[in-house]
């Protein structure tokens, strides 16, 4: 294979002929680029050839399930990827338009070793990428992504005979049947189903109706221009819209799904937005009654309640805080034999006997309905209020270029570590510990904390703060942490504040 150019020059003869790939698109646990500014279609084909070559190097059967999300350019991207895979001698099983978790499900349903899902996930239009994996239910982590990057960018992809194509119908219905099998609601439940006109619109309303839920549809018409907002249940714009729909309809709660359906956001019956880590604690409380002494994994952006909640402690729960990122979390859940993993961004990793260990917003929707069915006297707001009170910022992402963000973060972490060593205070409190498993999580003497890390998917840092004491303290933690972040000239504006 020709070595791809590392700069992309649209509207040239070469752009329609030669692979062009910006190297920064190879991220920690998947690949993402803006298209066509950072990758062209021959570049996507080179990616497919490289992925197929990687499959052969790992000695797995040369068969892969491939799907795509609902974007106007997703099919072109998928066709280019499949061409490269077939050039590498891979038998491609095309499952058609899909959610990422439907693609992961297809590995089990079709009994194939590998998966490649063409998706920009929750990123805005203009982005594309691939989530991929060889060891179900896991997806590529940093080691596999680094290996793939080297194969592709050095032109080491190897063409082989034997590649072929097969379209496989019926996977969507099998996926929905698997999610709904054996369960029907016994209490009346009215749920706002928000998909932001994204791929989940073709799944979520039908899924909920199948289990006996009354559905209030919100932006459920497929429209890849995303005319209302970008489907991202971590964004306040979508959460606010979900809250308005709950209040207008009198629904019991709202569920919102991102662009590829592997994440789920929740708004309760009072229109209160419950960040996903708190929803995780609610689910962990319920699941730990059914499965005492369970282990739960939470990402470093998540609330401290997984470790400190008295009810979880009474149920014998072991809490493990781990690296943010769907591949990191899936791998950690499997390594520890955990019952579930919870990520503040809205990824939930429900393992056996609840799920199969991969992140699936549809599975979460069904399990939340089951939870409400097991607690017929409770509203979602009752479950929220039953948690110990904490005050937490939304997830905020100041701009920092992909080429600079890791070096910038390293300097910020070093400054924060020096502050802790010197006995400096944050929000008037002593820094008890600096956890550096993924960026820096500063834990204060009362359990409050602030986090700064690098986004694995976009040119941003990520900042979250939480206080068990007050809104004022939460804001003070952010102000002091942001003051350190602002010492770096490479950090730009936040995508959202509070």
XYZ file of C-alpha atoms in Angstrom:
498
model
C 0.000 0.000 0.000
C 1.201 3.545 -0.716
C 2.267 5.546 2.294
C -0.521 8.087 2.893
C 0.119 11.806 2.807
C -0.220 13.307 6.284
C -1.729 16.554 5.056
C -5.041 16.752 3.233
C -5.487 19.004 0.209
C -9.093 18.942 -1.072
C -10.009 19.952 -4.621
C -6.857 18.502 -6.142
C -6.244 15.654 -8.593
C -4.384 13.784 -5.864
C -7.290 14.142 -3.413
C -9.408 11.848 -5.600
C -6.574 9.365 -6.127
C -4.153 9.148 -3.204
C -4.738 8.392 0.491
C -4.516 11.467 2.739
C -4.770 11.098 6.518
C -4.081 13.566 9.323
C -2.253 11.478 11.974
C -4.076 13.051 14.944
C -7.240 11.160 13.957
C -5.825 8.002 15.522
C -7.001 8.526 19.082
C -6.778 6.534 22.301
C -9.582 4.091 21.577
C -11.059 4.879 18.177
C -10.381 6.901 15.041
C -12.029 10.277 14.353
C -11.482 12.954 11.749
C -13.336 15.880 10.254
C -14.234 14.875 6.703
C -12.981 15.772 4.142
C -10.602 18.245 5.797
C -8.575 15.635 7.714
C -9.100 12.452 5.702
C -10.240 11.604 2.160
C -11.981 8.485 0.832
C -8.730 6.818 -0.355
C -7.484 7.481 3.184
C -10.479 5.623 4.591
C -9.710 2.731 2.216
C -6.131 2.748 3.498
C -7.560 2.569 7.028
C -9.614 -0.493 6.027
C -6.570 -2.166 4.464
C -4.613 -1.434 7.637
C -7.373 -2.790 9.877
C -7.584 -5.970 7.801
C -3.809 -6.346 7.970
C -3.985 -5.924 11.744
C -6.594 -8.710 11.902
C -4.241 -11.085 10.088
C -1.351 -10.115 12.373
C -3.500 -10.974 15.398
C -4.341 -14.357 13.922
C -8.100 -14.009 14.080
C -10.536 -15.349 11.496
C -10.729 -12.862 8.596
C -14.404 -12.009 9.116
C -15.746 -8.633 10.307
C -19.170 -7.086 10.940
C -19.465 -3.512 9.646
C -22.191 -0.904 10.255
C -22.695 2.833 9.890
C -24.545 5.608 11.725
C -27.108 7.954 10.165
C -25.072 10.729 8.539
C -25.306 11.894 4.941
C -21.711 10.821 4.255
C -21.606 7.678 6.439
C -22.382 5.266 3.610
C -19.574 6.670 1.453
C -17.185 6.297 4.370
C -18.345 2.729 5.053
C -18.028 1.701 1.401
C -14.480 3.060 1.281
C -13.623 1.228 4.522
C -15.106 -2.049 3.287
C -13.134 -1.767 0.043
C -9.914 -1.615 2.056
C -10.966 -4.525 4.259
C -11.742 -6.660 1.200
C -8.385 -5.690 -0.333
C -6.829 -7.130 2.848
C -8.584 -10.465 2.263
C -11.351 -9.954 4.809
C -14.907 -11.261 4.473
C -17.130 -8.280 5.266
C -20.582 -8.781 6.775
C -22.421 -5.493 6.214
C -25.234 -5.069 8.769
C -26.411 -1.767 7.254
C -27.295 1.400 9.187
C -26.853 0.712 12.880
C -26.212 1.926 16.376
C -22.741 1.205 17.741
C -24.183 -1.243 20.306
C -26.103 -2.984 17.513
C -22.766 -3.481 15.758
C -21.255 -4.855 18.981
C -24.307 -7.128 19.363
C -23.780 -8.406 15.819
C -20.422 -9.880 16.843
C -22.315 -12.197 19.196
C -25.369 -12.687 16.982
C -23.345 -13.524 13.844
C -20.501 -15.127 15.821
C -17.794 -13.061 14.156
C -14.548 -12.043 15.849
C -14.228 -8.444 14.671
C -16.345 -5.304 14.325
C -15.929 -1.913 12.635
C -18.588 0.728 13.205
C -18.455 3.850 11.044
C -19.620 6.641 13.339
C -18.852 10.143 14.484
C -20.521 9.198 17.784
C -21.767 12.374 19.513
C -19.489 14.679 17.523
C -21.186 17.305 15.329
C -21.725 16.866 11.608
C -18.492 17.076 9.682
C -16.881 14.406 11.850
C -16.508 10.749 10.959
C -14.587 7.837 12.384
C -14.485 4.148 13.226
C -14.970 2.216 16.461
C -13.427 -1.222 16.128
C -12.557 -4.325 18.114
C -11.255 -7.888 17.837
C -12.077 -9.353 21.268
C -15.787 -9.061 22.059
C -17.076 -7.155 23.989
C -13.870 -5.069 23.936
C -12.869 -2.365 21.494
C -9.420 -1.114 20.543
C -7.442 0.557 23.309
C -4.259 2.647 23.086
C -1.991 -0.288 22.196
C -4.194 -1.516 19.359
C -4.753 2.019 18.078
C -1.018 2.725 18.105
C -0.387 -0.496 16.170
C -3.097 0.364 13.627
C -1.761 3.898 13.253
C 1.716 2.587 12.458
C 0.428 0.066 9.908
C -1.640 2.696 8.093
C 0.707 5.677 8.188
C 3.813 3.696 7.175
C 2.009 2.087 4.250
C 2.425 -1.388 5.744
C -1.051 -2.605 4.809
C -0.870 -5.879 2.880
C -3.242 -6.809 0.061
C -4.362 -10.455 0.128
C -6.721 -12.582 -1.932
C -10.000 -13.909 -0.563
C -11.802 -10.705 0.374
C -15.569 -10.769 -0.081
C -18.775 -8.898 0.720
C -22.077 -10.023 2.206
C -25.072 -7.944 3.258
C -26.684 -9.440 6.358
C -30.339 -8.476 6.889
C -32.309 -8.776 10.101
C -29.718 -7.718 12.662
C -31.775 -4.702 13.796
C -34.789 -6.884 14.647
C -32.590 -9.465 16.381
C -31.013 -6.674 18.449
C -34.388 -5.271 19.526
C -35.689 -8.771 20.282
C -32.640 -9.437 22.433
C -33.156 -6.215 24.398
C -36.860 -6.776 25.076
C -36.986 -10.553 25.558
C -38.934 -11.672 28.615
C -39.918 -8.284 30.011
C -43.086 -6.198 30.045
C -43.868 -3.287 32.347
C -46.345 -3.980 35.169
C -46.726 -0.298 36.114
C -47.759 2.526 33.835
C -44.787 4.542 32.661
C -44.725 7.572 30.377
C -41.281 8.394 29.000
C -39.976 11.174 26.768
C -37.719 9.562 24.162
C -35.227 12.113 22.770
C -32.874 11.225 19.951
C -31.985 14.611 18.455
C -32.996 13.315 14.992
C -30.016 10.933 15.121
C -29.674 7.188 14.552
C -31.408 6.255 17.816
C -34.669 7.624 16.374
C -34.892 4.393 14.363
C -34.639 2.283 17.523
C -35.543 3.853 20.860
C -39.270 4.685 20.458
C -40.050 1.196 19.150
C -37.899 -0.404 21.854
C -39.762 1.339 24.665
C -43.181 0.638 23.183
C -42.308 -3.061 22.919
C -41.886 -3.277 26.694
C -45.153 -1.471 27.375
C -43.999 2.107 27.898
C -46.083 5.079 26.749
C -43.645 7.047 24.583
C -43.551 10.809 24.090
C -41.376 11.251 21.011
C -38.945 14.172 20.928
C -37.096 14.888 17.666
C -37.612 11.285 16.567
C -37.653 11.926 12.823
C -34.401 10.834 11.218
C -32.689 13.954 9.878
C -28.937 13.989 9.463
C -28.841 17.770 9.367
C -29.698 17.699 13.103
C -32.046 20.699 12.817
C -32.717 21.048 16.566
C -29.420 20.252 18.293
C -26.530 17.834 18.023
C -27.592 14.567 19.716
C -25.382 14.537 22.809
C -27.029 13.831 26.195
C -24.045 15.322 28.017
C -24.742 18.737 26.455
C -26.939 21.064 28.481
C -28.829 22.123 25.336
C -30.208 18.616 24.859
C -30.843 18.078 28.577
C -32.747 21.369 28.843
C -34.884 20.401 25.864
C -35.604 17.020 27.448
C -36.604 18.792 30.691
C -39.016 21.043 28.806
C -40.585 17.994 27.154
C -41.083 16.297 30.525
C -42.801 19.355 31.974
C -44.997 19.819 28.906
C -46.088 16.178 28.727
C -46.219 15.197 32.399
C -43.910 12.264 31.666
C -42.340 10.127 34.389
C -38.862 10.902 33.031
C -36.950 11.477 29.816
C -34.285 9.378 28.137
C -31.939 10.957 25.590
C -29.526 9.203 23.247
C -26.422 10.315 21.394
C -25.630 10.039 17.699
C -24.669 6.347 17.731
C -26.850 5.183 20.627
C -24.176 3.968 23.011
C -24.944 6.682 25.578
C -28.073 7.584 27.528
C -29.044 10.749 29.422
C -31.810 11.077 32.014
C -34.137 13.875 33.164
C -36.526 13.102 36.031
C -40.256 13.766 36.466
C -39.585 17.217 37.962
C -37.491 18.267 34.968
C -34.234 17.865 36.899
C -31.304 16.756 34.776
C -29.528 13.846 36.464
C -25.954 13.564 35.297
C -25.093 10.037 34.197
C -22.772 9.272 37.102
C -25.625 9.944 39.547
C -27.905 7.745 37.441
C -25.152 5.154 37.773
C -25.326 5.366 41.561
C -29.117 4.931 41.397
C -28.649 1.854 39.200
C -25.814 0.533 41.374
C -28.034 0.806 44.476
C -30.732 -1.235 42.745
C -28.406 -3.801 41.167
C -26.418 -4.311 44.382
C -29.624 -5.405 46.139
C -30.037 -8.111 43.507
C -26.308 -8.907 43.381
C -24.708 -8.210 46.797
C -20.946 -7.638 47.054
C -20.766 -6.530 43.420
C -17.885 -4.540 41.968
C -18.659 -1.381 40.013
C -16.183 0.592 37.908
C -16.578 4.381 37.598
C -14.528 6.718 35.435
C -12.435 9.469 37.023
C -14.971 12.136 35.969
C -17.651 10.476 38.099
C -19.096 11.346 41.490
C -17.348 10.191 44.658
C -20.598 8.547 45.789
C -19.667 5.176 44.314
C -17.129 4.892 47.144
C -18.894 6.888 49.876
C -22.627 6.137 49.513
C -23.829 4.391 52.711
C -26.336 2.201 50.867
C -23.724 0.893 48.447
C -21.402 0.247 51.373
C -24.182 -1.646 53.187
C -24.656 -3.832 50.104
C -20.967 -4.729 50.097
C -20.094 -2.827 46.939
C -16.499 -2.444 45.830
C -15.894 0.754 43.845
C -13.054 1.073 41.343
C -12.237 4.428 39.700
C -10.624 4.060 36.296
C -9.636 5.857 33.099
C -12.295 7.688 31.118
C -13.077 6.202 27.707
C -15.343 3.457 26.447
C -12.488 1.072 25.603
C -10.705 1.641 28.923
C -13.925 1.076 30.841
C -15.010 -2.058 28.943
C -11.586 -3.588 29.487
C -11.566 -2.745 33.201
C -15.051 -4.197 33.748
C -13.951 -7.426 32.087
C -10.621 -7.579 33.968
C -12.267 -7.173 37.374
C -15.331 -9.278 36.625
C -17.381 -6.209 37.601
C -21.159 -6.207 37.337
C -21.181 -2.812 35.628
C -19.168 0.242 34.733
C -20.467 3.810 34.753
C -19.028 6.772 32.897
C -20.118 10.353 33.468
C -20.496 10.926 29.740
C -23.431 8.486 29.704
C -21.713 5.261 28.692
C -22.910 2.358 30.852
C -21.217 -1.031 30.668
C -23.628 -3.640 32.005
C -21.988 -7.064 32.197
C -23.439 -10.540 32.715
C -26.066 -11.368 33.814
C -27.508 -7.925 32.989
C -25.813 -7.233 29.646
C -22.820 -8.346 27.588
C -20.309 -5.784 28.830
C -20.408 -3.284 25.970
C -21.902 0.207 26.179
C -25.493 0.289 24.981
C -27.869 3.213 25.532
C -30.824 1.005 24.564
C -29.916 -1.576 27.217
C -29.713 1.208 29.800
C -33.162 2.444 28.766
C -34.655 -1.014 29.316
C -32.819 -1.515 32.627
C -34.019 1.857 33.935
C -37.580 0.854 33.087
C -37.033 -2.451 34.916
C -35.673 -0.491 37.883
C -38.811 1.655 37.959
C -40.936 -1.502 37.692
C -39.158 -2.953 40.746
C -39.865 0.276 42.644
C -43.517 0.994 41.768
C -43.986 3.410 44.655
C -41.049 5.601 43.587
C -40.670 8.373 41.030
C -37.325 9.073 39.388
C -37.119 12.263 41.458
C -37.562 10.182 44.638
C -34.590 8.054 43.629
C -32.553 11.190 42.888
C -33.398 12.785 46.247
C -32.541 9.555 48.071
C -28.892 10.003 47.090
C -26.568 11.992 49.350
C -26.576 15.559 48.004
C -23.614 16.800 46.015
C -23.117 19.808 43.766
C -21.372 19.158 40.464
C -20.482 21.104 37.346
C -21.431 19.887 33.893
C -18.603 18.380 31.882
C -16.806 21.380 30.394
C -14.301 21.258 27.550
C -11.936 24.175 26.899
C -10.282 24.108 23.492
C -6.746 22.763 23.222
C -5.316 21.548 19.927
C -4.788 17.807 19.475
C -1.096 18.426 18.811
C -0.710 20.330 22.101
C -3.268 18.961 24.581
C -1.212 16.148 26.116
C 1.883 18.292 26.669
C -0.332 21.080 28.028
C -2.050 18.650 30.383
C 1.286 17.289 31.606
C 2.379 20.798 32.616
C -0.955 21.450 34.389
C -0.713 18.128 36.265
C 2.832 18.975 37.321
C 1.707 22.380 38.649
C -1.182 20.822 40.585
C 1.096 18.156 42.042
C 3.526 20.828 43.231
C 0.614 22.712 44.830
C -0.388 19.569 46.726
C 3.205 18.899 47.828
C 3.510 22.498 49.050
C 0.334 22.270 51.107
C -1.474 24.838 48.938
C -5.251 24.929 49.151
C -8.091 24.682 46.646
C -11.317 26.470 47.628
C -9.833 26.957 51.083
C -9.327 23.234 51.628
C -6.279 21.010 51.815
C -5.526 18.801 48.820
C -5.698 15.299 50.316
C -4.641 13.387 47.198
C -3.862 13.876 43.508
C -4.969 10.866 41.438
C -3.126 10.848 38.103
C -4.537 7.679 36.503
C -6.136 9.897 33.826
C -5.138 13.565 34.030
C -5.347 14.906 37.588
C -8.215 14.442 40.025
C -7.590 16.626 43.076
C -9.368 15.155 46.097
C -9.871 17.619 48.943
C -10.058 16.904 52.664
C -13.888 16.718 52.694
C -14.198 14.468 49.629
C -14.768 17.333 47.192
C -12.758 17.086 43.995
C -11.802 18.733 40.729
C -10.614 17.026 37.570
C -8.712 18.110 34.488
C -7.840 15.658 31.731
C -7.349 15.585 27.976
C -10.264 14.607 25.754
C -9.503 11.452 23.824
C -11.893 12.328 21.015
C -11.710 16.066 20.346
C -9.200 18.945 20.563
C -10.118 19.805 24.138
C -9.293 19.441 27.782
C -12.074 18.231 30.093
C -12.926 19.804 33.471
C -15.385 18.577 36.147
C -15.758 19.614 39.813
C -17.927 18.265 42.652
C -18.596 19.305 46.247
C -20.528 17.351 48.910
C -20.993 20.620 50.837
C -22.383 23.445 48.697
C -22.815 25.066 45.323
C -20.490 27.838 46.498
C -17.695 25.395 47.225
C -18.163 23.678 43.861
C -17.830 27.043 42.123
C -14.768 27.922 44.199
C -13.092 24.632 43.272
C -13.693 25.361 39.601
C -12.416 28.920 39.909
C -9.164 27.807 41.572
C -8.641 24.900 39.176
C -9.401 27.080 36.162
C -6.869 29.651 37.394
C -4.160 26.992 37.056
C -5.462 25.869 33.659
C -5.404 29.502 32.447
C -1.641 29.679 33.032
C -1.360 27.759 29.746
C -1.693 29.948 26.650
C -2.697 26.969 24.498
C -6.032 26.568 26.347
C -8.967 28.362 24.760
C -12.641 28.934 25.517
C -14.985 26.450 27.175
C -17.697 24.766 25.097
C -20.160 25.347 27.969
C -20.104 26.697 31.514
C -22.609 26.857 34.377
